[in-house]
Short mmCIF file of C-alpha atoms in Angstrom, two decimals:
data_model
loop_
_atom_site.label_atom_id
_atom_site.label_comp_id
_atom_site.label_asym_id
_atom_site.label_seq_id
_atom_site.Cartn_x
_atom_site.Cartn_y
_atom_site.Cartn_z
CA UNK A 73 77.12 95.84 85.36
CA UNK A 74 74.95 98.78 84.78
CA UNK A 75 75.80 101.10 82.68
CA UNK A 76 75.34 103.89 84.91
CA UNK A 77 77.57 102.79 87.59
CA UNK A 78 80.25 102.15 84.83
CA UNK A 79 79.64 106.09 83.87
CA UNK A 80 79.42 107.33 87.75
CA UNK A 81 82.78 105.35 88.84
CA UNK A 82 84.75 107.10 85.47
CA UNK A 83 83.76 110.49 87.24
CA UNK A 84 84.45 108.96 90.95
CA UNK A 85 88.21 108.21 89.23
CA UNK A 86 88.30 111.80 87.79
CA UNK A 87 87.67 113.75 90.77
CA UNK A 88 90.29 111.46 92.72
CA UNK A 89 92.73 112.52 90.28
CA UNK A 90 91.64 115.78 90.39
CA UNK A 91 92.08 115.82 94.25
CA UNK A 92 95.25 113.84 94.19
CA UNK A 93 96.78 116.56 91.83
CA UNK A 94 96.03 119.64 93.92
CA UNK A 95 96.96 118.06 97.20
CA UNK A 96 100.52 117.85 95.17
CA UNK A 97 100.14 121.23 94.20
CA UNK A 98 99.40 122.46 97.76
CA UNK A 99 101.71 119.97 99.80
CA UNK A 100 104.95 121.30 97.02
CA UNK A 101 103.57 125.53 97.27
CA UNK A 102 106.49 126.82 99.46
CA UNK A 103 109.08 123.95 97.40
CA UNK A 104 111.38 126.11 95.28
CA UNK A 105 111.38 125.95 91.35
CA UNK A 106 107.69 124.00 91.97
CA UNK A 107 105.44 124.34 89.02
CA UNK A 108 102.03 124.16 89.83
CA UNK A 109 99.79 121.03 88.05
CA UNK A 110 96.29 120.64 86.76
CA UNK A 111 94.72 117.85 85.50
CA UNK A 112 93.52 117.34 82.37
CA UNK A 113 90.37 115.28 81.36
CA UNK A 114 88.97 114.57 77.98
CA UNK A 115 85.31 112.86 77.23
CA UNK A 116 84.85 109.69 75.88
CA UNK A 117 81.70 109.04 73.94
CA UNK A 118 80.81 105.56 73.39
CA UNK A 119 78.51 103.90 70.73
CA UNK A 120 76.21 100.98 72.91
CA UNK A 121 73.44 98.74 71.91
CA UNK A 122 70.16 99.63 72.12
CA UNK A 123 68.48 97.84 75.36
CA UNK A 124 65.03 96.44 75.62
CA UNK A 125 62.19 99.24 74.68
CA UNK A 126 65.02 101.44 72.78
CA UNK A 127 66.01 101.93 69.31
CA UNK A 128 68.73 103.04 67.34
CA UNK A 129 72.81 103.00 69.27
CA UNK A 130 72.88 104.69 72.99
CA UNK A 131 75.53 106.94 73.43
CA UNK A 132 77.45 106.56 76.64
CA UNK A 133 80.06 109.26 77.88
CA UNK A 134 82.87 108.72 79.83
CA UNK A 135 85.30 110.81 81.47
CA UNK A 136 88.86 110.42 80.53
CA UNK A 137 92.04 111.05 82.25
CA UNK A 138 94.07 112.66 79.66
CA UNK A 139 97.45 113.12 82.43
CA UNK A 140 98.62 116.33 83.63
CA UNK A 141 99.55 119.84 82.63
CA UNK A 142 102.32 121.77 83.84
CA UNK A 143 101.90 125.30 84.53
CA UNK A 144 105.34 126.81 83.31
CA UNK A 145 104.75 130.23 83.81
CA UNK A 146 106.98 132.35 85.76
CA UNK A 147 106.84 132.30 89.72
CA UNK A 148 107.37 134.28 92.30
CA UNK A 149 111.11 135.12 93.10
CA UNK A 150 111.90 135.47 97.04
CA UNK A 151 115.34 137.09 98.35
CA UNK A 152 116.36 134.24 101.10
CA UNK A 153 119.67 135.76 101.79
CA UNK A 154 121.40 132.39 100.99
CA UNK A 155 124.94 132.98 99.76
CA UNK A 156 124.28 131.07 96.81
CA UNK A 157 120.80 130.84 95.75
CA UNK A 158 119.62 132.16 92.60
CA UNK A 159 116.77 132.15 90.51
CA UNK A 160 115.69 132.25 86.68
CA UNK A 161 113.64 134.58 85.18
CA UNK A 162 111.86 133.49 81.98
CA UNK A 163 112.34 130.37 80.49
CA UNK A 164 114.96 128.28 81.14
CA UNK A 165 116.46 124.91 83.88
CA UNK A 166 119.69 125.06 85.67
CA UNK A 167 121.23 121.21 84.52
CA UNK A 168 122.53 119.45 87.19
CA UNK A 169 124.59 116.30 86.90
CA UNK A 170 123.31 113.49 89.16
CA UNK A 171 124.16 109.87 88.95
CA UNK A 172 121.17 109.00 86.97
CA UNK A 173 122.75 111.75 84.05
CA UNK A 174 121.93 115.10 83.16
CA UNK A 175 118.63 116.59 84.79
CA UNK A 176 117.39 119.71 85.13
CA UNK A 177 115.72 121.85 87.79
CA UNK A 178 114.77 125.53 87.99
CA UNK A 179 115.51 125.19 92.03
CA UNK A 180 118.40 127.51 92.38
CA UNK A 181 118.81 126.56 96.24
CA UNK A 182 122.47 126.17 95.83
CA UNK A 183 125.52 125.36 97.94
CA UNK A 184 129.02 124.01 98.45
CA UNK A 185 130.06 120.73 99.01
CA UNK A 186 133.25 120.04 101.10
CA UNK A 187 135.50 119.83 97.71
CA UNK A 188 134.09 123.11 97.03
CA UNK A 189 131.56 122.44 94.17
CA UNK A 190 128.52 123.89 93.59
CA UNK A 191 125.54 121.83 94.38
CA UNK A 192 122.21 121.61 94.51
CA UNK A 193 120.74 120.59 98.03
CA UNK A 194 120.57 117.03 97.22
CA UNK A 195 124.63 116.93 96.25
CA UNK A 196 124.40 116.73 92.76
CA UNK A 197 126.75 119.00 91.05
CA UNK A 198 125.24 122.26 88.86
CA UNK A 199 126.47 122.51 85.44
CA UNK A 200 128.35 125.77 84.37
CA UNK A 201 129.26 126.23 80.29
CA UNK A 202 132.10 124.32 80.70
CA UNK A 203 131.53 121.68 83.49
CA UNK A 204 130.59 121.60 86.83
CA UNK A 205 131.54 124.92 88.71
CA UNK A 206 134.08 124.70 91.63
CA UNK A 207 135.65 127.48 94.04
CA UNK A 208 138.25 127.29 96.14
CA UNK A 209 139.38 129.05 99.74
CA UNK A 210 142.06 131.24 97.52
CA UNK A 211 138.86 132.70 95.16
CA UNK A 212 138.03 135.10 97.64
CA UNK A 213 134.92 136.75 97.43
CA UNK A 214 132.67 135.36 95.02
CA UNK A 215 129.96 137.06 93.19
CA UNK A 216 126.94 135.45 90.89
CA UNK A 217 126.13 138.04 87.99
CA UNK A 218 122.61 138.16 86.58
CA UNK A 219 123.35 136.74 83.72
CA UNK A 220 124.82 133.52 86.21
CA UNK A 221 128.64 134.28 85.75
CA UNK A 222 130.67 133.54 88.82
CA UNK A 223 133.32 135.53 89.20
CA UNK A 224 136.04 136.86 92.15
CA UNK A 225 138.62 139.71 92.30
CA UNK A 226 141.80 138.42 94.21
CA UNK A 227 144.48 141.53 94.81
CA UNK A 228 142.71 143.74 92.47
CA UNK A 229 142.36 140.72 89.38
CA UNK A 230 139.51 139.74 88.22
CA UNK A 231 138.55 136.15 87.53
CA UNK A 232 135.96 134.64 86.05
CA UNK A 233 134.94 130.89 87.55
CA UNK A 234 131.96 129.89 85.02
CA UNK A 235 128.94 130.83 84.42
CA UNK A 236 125.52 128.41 85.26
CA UNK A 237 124.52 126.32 82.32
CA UNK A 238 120.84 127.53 81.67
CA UNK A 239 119.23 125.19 79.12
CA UNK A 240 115.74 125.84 77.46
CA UNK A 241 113.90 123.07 75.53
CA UNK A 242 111.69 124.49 73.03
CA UNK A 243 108.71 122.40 73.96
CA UNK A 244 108.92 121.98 78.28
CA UNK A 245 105.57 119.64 77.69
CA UNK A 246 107.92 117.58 76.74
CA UNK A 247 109.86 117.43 80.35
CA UNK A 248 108.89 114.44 82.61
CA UNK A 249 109.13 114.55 86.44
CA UNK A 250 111.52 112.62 88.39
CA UNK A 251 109.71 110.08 90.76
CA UNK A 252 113.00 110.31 92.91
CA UNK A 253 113.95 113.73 92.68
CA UNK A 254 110.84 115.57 92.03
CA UNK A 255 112.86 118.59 91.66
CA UNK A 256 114.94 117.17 88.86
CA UNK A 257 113.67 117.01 85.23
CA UNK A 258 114.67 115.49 82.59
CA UNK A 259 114.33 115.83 78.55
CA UNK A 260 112.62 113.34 75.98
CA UNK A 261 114.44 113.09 72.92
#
């Protein structure tokens, strides 16, 4: 095969990639706790024989997909007048306990199941500091502090119910997407 062709189809293969990771980016914009993807392409320079007429080693470059980045910078926060969403500022993923383990998700799109736990809106359970986070008909009004403690005041008592399990991994590069879920994350150790 020609050379050339071999050197136009790694660039046809790069700008697929390149096209298949902003149609992500673009089909997920509205999704909540989304982080927007580029992709990321290195060059490959190749040492070839020389052909007929030529002297000395060819170089031949290639273009290399080197995977994806994750942008992890903060997004935009909406008010949706949900009852119980929420949403991090900074750094940080809400863990979530789903049947596959512990994940994690900065989608704060939160509700309550019919035993009164606090889920996320595919059922799995969100994590407060000490277990998953539950309220019941006799908590009364319940209120979600900035700092993510739940708490209620029932005839003039204050109580606290948890408070959300934020977890922050010092290198988020390091967090692969769920094929499944692609809201959930999970950690490489």
């Amino acid at each position: 095969m020609d050379n050339s062709l071999l050197v136009s189809l790694s660039q046809q293969l790069a700008a697929y990639r390149a096209m298949d990771v902003i149609a992500n980016n673009l089909a997920n914009a509205s999704t909540p706790g989304f982080k927007r993807e580029a992709a990321k392409f290195e060059e490959y320079i190749t040492k070839l024989r020389p052909a007929e007429g030529q002297r000395g080693p060819q170089s031949m470059s290639f273009v290399k997909d080197a995977g994806v980045m994750r942008d992890s910078s903060q997004g935009n926060i909406e008010q949706t007048g949900a009852r119980w969403d929420v949403a991090l500022t900074g750094k940080g993923y809400f863990a979530v306990q789903t049947p596959a383990g512990m994940r994690y998700t900065r989608d704060g799109h939160f509700s309550l199941d019919a035993n009164g736990n606090l889920v996320t809106s595919q059922g799995y359970q969100v994590q407060g500091d000490g277990g998953t986070i539950t309220v019941t008909p006799n908590d009364g009004d319940v209120n979600i502090a900035p700092d993510g403690t739940l708490s209620s005041v029932v005839n003039g008592v204050g109580n606290q119910l948890g408070k959300l399990k934020v977890v922050d991994f010092a290198d988020s590069a390091a967090l692969v997407k769920q094929v499944a879920d692609r809201l959930t994350e999970r950690a490489l150790r």
